[in-house]
Amino acid sequence: MSETYNLKESVQNIADKLATHVGGGDVEHQIVDRQHAGFMSSEQYVGLFTALGFRSQIPANTDVFKLSPGHYIGNNLINSSKGKDDSSILMIDVFQYREFYKQIFEINGSDGSIKNYNYYLNGNGEVNNSSPDGWSNVERYVVLWEGNISTPNVKANFSDRSDKYRYLRVTTATAEGSVKQTIIKNNQEVLINDHYVASDSLSANFYAMKLFIVGAYAQIENLLGVDIKNSGNNIHSGSTLSLLKIEGVI
């Protein structure tokens, strides 16, 4: 048998059901949580958009080490890798597990370079006892050219201007099968070296490649090889180094 109410009881029952959902202002609504359905607060709304990748603008002289988990953008930030006197636009991402562990990523808006700060509090109350206590580079590599050049004056035309990058990574190979990656400061003329030691350890070959690098291309200026033996030193007669790849380092 269905339950029945008189008019007064019915009105009161409806009012009670509405009370938890509709009120006289923004703060009158029941806020959603793990146990209850409800409305989203303004803080939750901002948090949702932050989680989706939208960034909150933070004022100058904000301490990045004191930021709550989230995504931010600002400049002249205290404890950033640039320091509070630098006006570079920085995007800051903060990830945290309770009070023990925090990861802070800093992205430079102008060149896309990324740095990371790791904070770890161990059970003895020691901070960064086994972690670097400072900002570290998150290096990335952009391929500017890839191929195989083993003779001078042949241009390796870049897909992007090399002068955007402070450092370059150059990959070379020897005829004996050694492949070497060398990170160099981006200059117009650079020298790459490699060597090969014979299996009997009685001789060795030393190779050198001189590169000419400008914004749009690179080319081998000179190649040199020297054979070192008990009988004396001689100019290497075979192939020396091949240029395989040049990458910009971010």
mmCIF file of N, CA, C and O in Angstrom, residues 108-172:
data_model
loop_
_atom_site.group_PDB
_atom_site.id
_atom_site.type_symbol
_atom_site.label_atom_id
_atom_site.label_comp_id
_atom_site.label_asym_id
_atom_site.label_seq_id
_atom_site.Cartn_x
_atom_site.Cartn_y
_atom_site.Cartn_z
ATOM 1 N N ASN A 108 60.734 27.102 -20.498
ATOM 2 C CA ASN A 108 61.019 28.459 -20.967
ATOM 3 C C ASN A 108 60.141 28.739 -22.182
ATOM 4 O O ASN A 108 60.204 28.033 -23.193
ATOM 5 N N GLY A 109 59.304 29.771 -22.080
ATOM 6 C CA GLY A 109 58.347 30.048 -23.145
ATOM 7 C C GLY A 109 58.987 30.425 -24.462
ATOM 8 O O GLY A 109 58.407 30.180 -25.527
ATOM 9 N N SER A 110 60.188 31.010 -24.456
ATOM 10 C CA SER A 110 60.784 31.509 -25.697
ATOM 11 C C SER A 110 61.462 30.429 -26.516
ATOM 12 O O SER A 110 61.348 30.416 -27.741
ATOM 13 N N ASP A 111 62.160 29.488 -25.863
ATOM 14 C CA ASP A 111 62.886 28.479 -26.638
ATOM 15 C C ASP A 111 62.441 27.045 -26.357
ATOM 16 O O ASP A 111 62.942 26.102 -26.965
ATOM 17 N N GLY A 112 61.492 26.848 -25.445
ATOM 18 C CA GLY A 112 60.966 25.512 -25.183
ATOM 19 C C GLY A 112 61.866 24.630 -24.335
ATOM 20 O O GLY A 112 61.565 23.447 -24.150
ATOM 21 N N SER A 113 62.977 25.173 -23.808
ATOM 22 C CA SER A 113 63.854 24.361 -22.970
ATOM 23 C C SER A 113 63.144 24.000 -21.661
ATOM 24 O O SER A 113 62.344 24.773 -21.134
ATOM 25 N N ILE A 114 63.447 22.799 -21.146
ATOM 26 C CA ILE A 114 62.771 22.279 -19.956
ATOM 27 C C ILE A 114 63.794 21.992 -18.871
ATOM 28 O O ILE A 114 64.850 21.409 -19.132
ATOM 29 N N LYS A 115 63.493 22.412 -17.655
ATOM 30 C CA LYS A 115 64.296 22.075 -16.488
ATOM 31 C C LYS A 115 63.404 21.405 -15.443
ATOM 32 O O LYS A 115 62.193 21.596 -15.431
ATOM 33 N N ASN A 116 64.044 20.629 -14.573
ATOM 34 C CA ASN A 116 63.309 19.881 -13.560
ATOM 35 C C ASN A 116 63.963 20.064 -12.193
ATOM 36 O O ASN A 116 65.182 20.078 -12.068
ATOM 37 N N TYR A 117 63.108 20.221 -11.174
ATOM 38 C CA TYR A 117 63.587 20.230 -9.787
ATOM 39 C C TYR A 117 62.877 19.110 -9.038
ATOM 40 O O TYR A 117 61.643 19.021 -9.051
ATOM 41 N N ASN A 118 63.662 18.264 -8.386
ATOM 42 C CA ASN A 118 63.120 17.126 -7.649
ATOM 43 C C ASN A 118 63.282 17.372 -6.147
ATOM 44 O O ASN A 118 64.380 17.671 -5.676
ATOM 45 N N TYR A 119 62.162 17.279 -5.407
ATOM 46 C CA TYR A 119 62.182 17.430 -3.949
ATOM 47 C C TYR A 119 61.748 16.105 -3.340
ATOM 48 O O TYR A 119 60.673 15.580 -3.652
ATOM 49 N N TYR A 120 62.616 15.537 -2.475
ATOM 50 C CA TYR A 120 62.275 14.272 -1.833
ATOM 51 C C TYR A 120 62.665 14.317 -0.366
ATOM 52 O O TYR A 120 63.827 14.568 -0.023
ATOM 53 N N LEU A 121 61.693 14.088 0.492
ATOM 54 C CA LEU A 121 61.889 14.070 1.942
ATOM 55 C C LEU A 121 61.860 12.617 2.414
ATOM 56 O O LEU A 121 60.825 11.951 2.323
ATOM 57 N N ASN A 122 63.014 12.098 2.909
ATOM 58 C CA ASN A 122 63.047 10.700 3.313
ATOM 59 C C ASN A 122 62.556 10.519 4.746
ATOM 60 O O ASN A 122 62.199 11.484 5.435
ATOM 61 N N GLY A 123 62.549 9.275 5.204
ATOM 62 C CA GLY A 123 62.001 8.963 6.516
ATOM 63 C C GLY A 123 62.780 9.549 7.665
ATOM 64 O O GLY A 123 62.266 9.647 8.787
ATOM 65 N N ASN A 124 64.036 9.967 7.412
ATOM 66 C CA ASN A 124 64.861 10.576 8.456
ATOM 67 C C ASN A 124 64.738 12.092 8.483
ATOM 68 O O ASN A 124 65.481 12.760 9.224
ATOM 69 N N GLY A 125 63.815 12.624 7.664
ATOM 70 C CA GLY A 125 63.641 14.059 7.625
ATOM 71 C C GLY A 125 64.673 14.786 6.791
ATOM 72 O O GLY A 125 64.803 16.011 6.881
ATOM 73 N N GLU A 126 65.446 14.049 5.971
ATOM 74 C CA GLU A 126 66.484 14.646 5.123
ATOM 75 C C GLU A 126 65.914 14.975 3.752
ATOM 76 O O GLU A 126 65.234 14.149 3.142
ATOM 77 N N VAL A 127 66.206 16.176 3.265
ATOM 78 C CA VAL A 127 65.720 16.615 1.961
ATOM 79 C C VAL A 127 66.806 16.397 0.908
ATOM 80 O O VAL A 127 67.949 16.831 1.090
ATOM 81 N N ASN A 128 66.434 15.703 -0.161
ATOM 82 C CA ASN A 128 67.326 15.465 -1.305
ATOM 83 C C ASN A 128 68.665 14.852 -0.878
ATOM 84 O O ASN A 128 69.722 15.212 -1.377
ATOM 85 N N ASN A 129 68.590 13.890 0.049
ATOM 86 C CA ASN A 129 69.800 13.207 0.488
ATOM 87 C C ASN A 129 70.444 12.419 -0.645
ATOM 88 O O ASN A 129 71.667 12.289 -0.714
ATOM 89 N N SER A 130 69.619 11.887 -1.556
ATOM 90 C CA SER A 130 70.136 11.106 -2.687
ATOM 91 C C SER A 130 69.670 11.671 -4.024
ATOM 92 O O SER A 130 69.757 10.996 -5.048
ATOM 93 N N SER A 131 69.185 12.896 -4.034
ATOM 94 C CA SER A 131 68.696 13.536 -5.250
ATOM 95 C C SER A 131 69.461 14.826 -5.480
ATOM 96 O O SER A 131 69.811 15.519 -4.518
ATOM 97 N N PRO A 132 69.762 15.179 -6.746
ATOM 98 C CA PRO A 132 70.457 16.450 -7.004
ATOM 99 C C PRO A 132 69.676 17.623 -6.409
ATOM 100 O O PRO A 132 68.471 17.727 -6.589
ATOM 101 N N ASP A 133 70.371 18.485 -5.690
ATOM 102 C CA ASP A 133 69.714 19.605 -5.021
ATOM 103 C C ASP A 133 69.847 20.861 -5.892
ATOM 104 O O ASP A 133 70.567 21.803 -5.568
ATOM 105 N N GLY A 134 69.134 20.855 -6.985
ATOM 106 C CA GLY A 134 69.182 21.976 -7.919
ATOM 107 C C GLY A 134 68.416 21.645 -9.186
ATOM 108 O O GLY A 134 67.900 20.537 -9.348
ATOM 109 N N TRP A 135 68.324 22.616 -10.076
ATOM 110 C CA TRP A 135 67.612 22.419 -11.342
ATOM 111 C C TRP A 135 68.481 21.610 -12.311
ATOM 112 O O TRP A 135 69.677 21.876 -12.451
ATOM 113 N N SER A 136 67.878 20.632 -12.965
ATOM 114 C CA SER A 136 68.590 19.834 -13.969
ATOM 115 C C SER A 136 67.940 20.032 -15.334
ATOM 116 O O SER A 136 66.741 20.316 -15.438
ATOM 117 N N ASN A 137 68.743 19.901 -16.380
ATOM 118 C CA ASN A 137 68.239 20.046 -17.742
ATOM 119 C C ASN A 137 67.544 18.778 -18.206
ATOM 120 O O ASN A 137 68.028 17.670 -17.956
ATOM 121 N N VAL A 138 66.424 18.931 -18.882
ATOM 122 C CA VAL A 138 65.763 17.821 -19.568
ATOM 123 C C VAL A 138 66.085 18.009 -21.045
ATOM 124 O O VAL A 138 65.389 18.726 -21.764
ATOM 125 N N GLU A 139 67.173 17.388 -21.502
ATOM 126 C CA GLU A 139 67.651 17.638 -22.854
ATOM 127 C C GLU A 139 66.808 16.897 -23.888
ATOM 128 O O GLU A 139 66.402 15.754 -23.683
ATOM 129 N N ARG A 140 66.581 17.597 -25.014
ATOM 130 C CA ARG A 140 65.894 17.021 -26.164
ATOM 131 C C ARG A 140 66.688 17.354 -27.416
ATOM 132 O O ARG A 140 67.465 18.307 -27.440
ATOM 133 N N TYR A 141 66.489 16.563 -28.446
ATOM 134 C CA TYR A 141 67.302 16.685 -29.644
ATOM 135 C C TYR A 141 66.409 16.812 -30.877
ATOM 136 O O TYR A 141 65.481 16.025 -31.060
ATOM 137 N N VAL A 142 66.712 17.824 -31.694
ATOM 138 C CA VAL A 142 65.967 18.072 -32.924
ATOM 139 C C VAL A 142 66.883 17.735 -34.098
ATOM 140 O O VAL A 142 67.977 18.298 -34.224
ATOM 141 N N VAL A 143 66.451 16.805 -34.952
ATOM 142 C CA VAL A 143 67.270 16.401 -36.096
ATOM 143 C C VAL A 143 67.291 17.536 -37.122
ATOM 144 O O VAL A 143 66.254 17.924 -37.662
ATOM 145 N N LEU A 144 68.487 18.061 -37.395
ATOM 146 C CA LEU A 144 68.658 19.106 -38.413
ATOM 147 C C LEU A 144 69.042 18.514 -39.760
ATOM 148 O O LEU A 144 68.662 19.045 -40.811
ATOM 149 N N TRP A 145 69.793 17.426 -39.710
ATOM 150 C CA TRP A 145 70.214 16.742 -40.944
ATOM 151 C C TRP A 145 70.600 15.317 -40.612
ATOM 152 O O TRP A 145 71.126 15.035 -39.529
ATOM 153 N N GLU A 146 70.345 14.385 -41.565
ATOM 154 C CA GLU A 146 70.738 12.985 -41.402
ATOM 155 C C GLU A 146 71.077 12.418 -42.767
ATOM 156 O O GLU A 146 70.375 12.662 -43.749
ATOM 157 N N GLY A 147 72.164 11.683 -42.857
ATOM 158 C CA GLY A 147 72.606 11.101 -44.125
ATOM 159 C C GLY A 147 73.937 10.411 -43.945
ATOM 160 O O GLY A 147 74.203 9.796 -42.903
ATOM 161 N N ASN A 148 74.813 10.518 -44.961
ATOM 162 C CA ASN A 148 76.150 9.916 -44.882
ATOM 163 C C ASN A 148 77.080 10.677 -45.820
ATOM 164 O O ASN A 148 76.976 10.565 -47.047
ATOM 165 N N ILE A 149 77.974 11.479 -45.237
ATOM 166 C CA ILE A 149 78.941 12.250 -46.005
ATOM 167 C C ILE A 149 80.337 11.908 -45.486
ATOM 168 O O ILE A 149 80.594 11.964 -44.291
ATOM 169 N N SER A 150 81.241 11.557 -46.408
ATOM 170 C CA SER A 150 82.599 11.177 -46.005
ATOM 171 C C SER A 150 83.659 11.888 -46.844
ATOM 172 O O SER A 150 84.825 11.484 -46.828
ATOM 173 N N THR A 151 83.259 12.939 -47.561
ATOM 174 C CA THR A 151 84.208 13.719 -48.351
ATOM 175 C C THR A 151 83.994 15.210 -48.056
ATOM 176 O O THR A 151 82.881 15.634 -47.754
ATOM 177 N N PRO A 152 85.058 16.001 -48.162
ATOM 178 C CA PRO A 152 84.945 17.437 -47.885
ATOM 179 C C PRO A 152 84.093 18.171 -48.913
ATOM 180 O O PRO A 152 83.868 17.704 -50.033
ATOM 181 N N ASN A 153 83.597 19.351 -48.468
ATOM 182 C CA ASN A 153 82.912 20.326 -49.332
ATOM 183 C C ASN A 153 81.570 19.849 -49.886
ATOM 184 O O ASN A 153 81.099 20.371 -50.893
ATOM 185 N N VAL A 154 80.954 18.866 -49.249
ATOM 186 C CA VAL A 154 79.598 18.440 -49.597
ATOM 187 C C VAL A 154 78.657 18.981 -48.526
ATOM 188 O O VAL A 154 78.839 18.692 -47.343
ATOM 189 N N LYS A 155 77.664 19.735 -48.932
ATOM 190 C CA LYS A 155 76.804 20.399 -47.963
ATOM 191 C C LYS A 155 75.767 19.444 -47.360
ATOM 192 O O LYS A 155 75.127 18.670 -48.084
ATOM 193 N N ALA A 156 75.626 19.543 -46.054
ATOM 194 C CA ALA A 156 74.519 18.908 -45.334
ATOM 195 C C ALA A 156 73.516 20.016 -45.025
ATOM 196 O O ALA A 156 73.710 20.805 -44.097
ATOM 197 N N ASN A 157 72.472 20.123 -45.839
ATOM 198 C CA ASN A 157 71.503 21.212 -45.707
ATOM 199 C C ASN A 157 70.534 20.938 -44.561
ATOM 200 O O ASN A 157 69.893 19.886 -44.516
ATOM 201 N N PHE A 158 70.400 21.909 -43.656
ATOM 202 C CA PHE A 158 69.590 21.734 -42.460
ATOM 203 C C PHE A 158 68.104 21.949 -42.748
ATOM 204 O O PHE A 158 67.733 22.732 -43.621
ATOM 205 N N SER A 159 67.271 21.274 -41.952
ATOM 206 C CA SER A 159 65.821 21.468 -42.020
ATOM 207 C C SER A 159 65.361 22.654 -41.184
ATOM 208 O O SER A 159 64.223 23.114 -41.313
ATOM 209 N N ASP A 160 66.237 23.161 -40.304
ATOM 210 C CA ASP A 160 65.952 24.322 -39.467
ATOM 211 C C ASP A 160 67.270 25.044 -39.249
ATOM 212 O O ASP A 160 68.349 24.454 -39.401
ATOM 213 N N ARG A 161 67.211 26.308 -38.883
ATOM 214 C CA ARG A 161 68.447 27.059 -38.706
ATOM 215 C C ARG A 161 69.189 26.584 -37.448
ATOM 216 O O ARG A 161 68.609 26.535 -36.355
ATOM 217 N N SER A 162 70.462 26.294 -37.623
ATOM 218 C CA SER A 162 71.243 25.770 -36.506
ATOM 219 C C SER A 162 71.543 26.829 -35.462
ATOM 220 O O SER A 162 71.841 26.497 -34.303
ATOM 221 N N ASP A 163 71.468 28.117 -35.833
ATOM 222 C CA ASP A 163 71.804 29.159 -34.865
ATOM 223 C C ASP A 163 70.729 29.355 -33.791
ATOM 224 O O ASP A 163 70.883 30.181 -32.896
ATOM 225 N N LYS A 164 69.640 28.589 -33.855
ATOM 226 C CA LYS A 164 68.653 28.590 -32.781
ATOM 227 C C LYS A 164 69.148 27.804 -31.563
ATOM 228 O O LYS A 164 68.565 27.898 -30.478
ATOM 229 N N TYR A 165 70.194 27.020 -31.752
ATOM 230 C CA TYR A 165 70.628 26.077 -30.735
ATOM 231 C C TYR A 165 72.022 26.445 -30.236
ATOM 232 O O TYR A 165 72.949 26.674 -31.020
ATOM 233 N N ARG A 166 72.186 26.470 -28.932
ATOM 234 C CA ARG A 166 73.487 26.784 -28.347
ATOM 235 C C ARG A 166 74.450 25.623 -28.509
ATOM 236 O O ARG A 166 75.659 25.810 -28.675
ATOM 237 N N TYR A 167 73.914 24.403 -28.462
ATOM 238 C CA TYR A 167 74.735 23.202 -28.608
ATOM 239 C C TYR A 167 74.190 22.330 -29.730
ATOM 240 O O TYR A 167 72.978 22.346 -30.025
ATOM 241 N N LEU A 168 75.092 21.546 -30.342
ATOM 242 C CA LEU A 168 74.729 20.590 -31.376
ATOM 243 C C LEU A 168 75.256 19.214 -30.979
ATOM 244 O O LEU A 168 76.286 19.104 -30.299
ATOM 245 N N ARG A 169 74.545 18.169 -31.415
ATOM 246 C CA ARG A 169 75.048 16.804 -31.235
ATOM 247 C C ARG A 169 75.371 16.241 -32.610
ATOM 248 O O ARG A 169 74.499 16.158 -33.474
ATOM 249 N N VAL A 170 76.640 15.849 -32.798
ATOM 250 C CA VAL A 170 77.127 15.377 -34.092
ATOM 251 C C VAL A 170 77.409 13.879 -33.992
ATOM 252 O O VAL A 170 78.148 13.434 -33.103
ATOM 253 N N THR A 171 76.830 13.098 -34.914
ATOM 254 C CA THR A 171 77.051 11.650 -34.955
ATOM 255 C C THR A 171 77.991 11.321 -36.104
ATOM 256 O O THR A 171 77.755 11.719 -37.251
ATOM 257 N N THR A 172 79.067 10.608 -35.797
ATOM 258 C CA THR A 172 80.048 10.203 -36.802
ATOM 259 C C THR A 172 80.292 8.705 -36.696
ATOM 260 O O THR A 172 79.937 8.068 -35.699
#
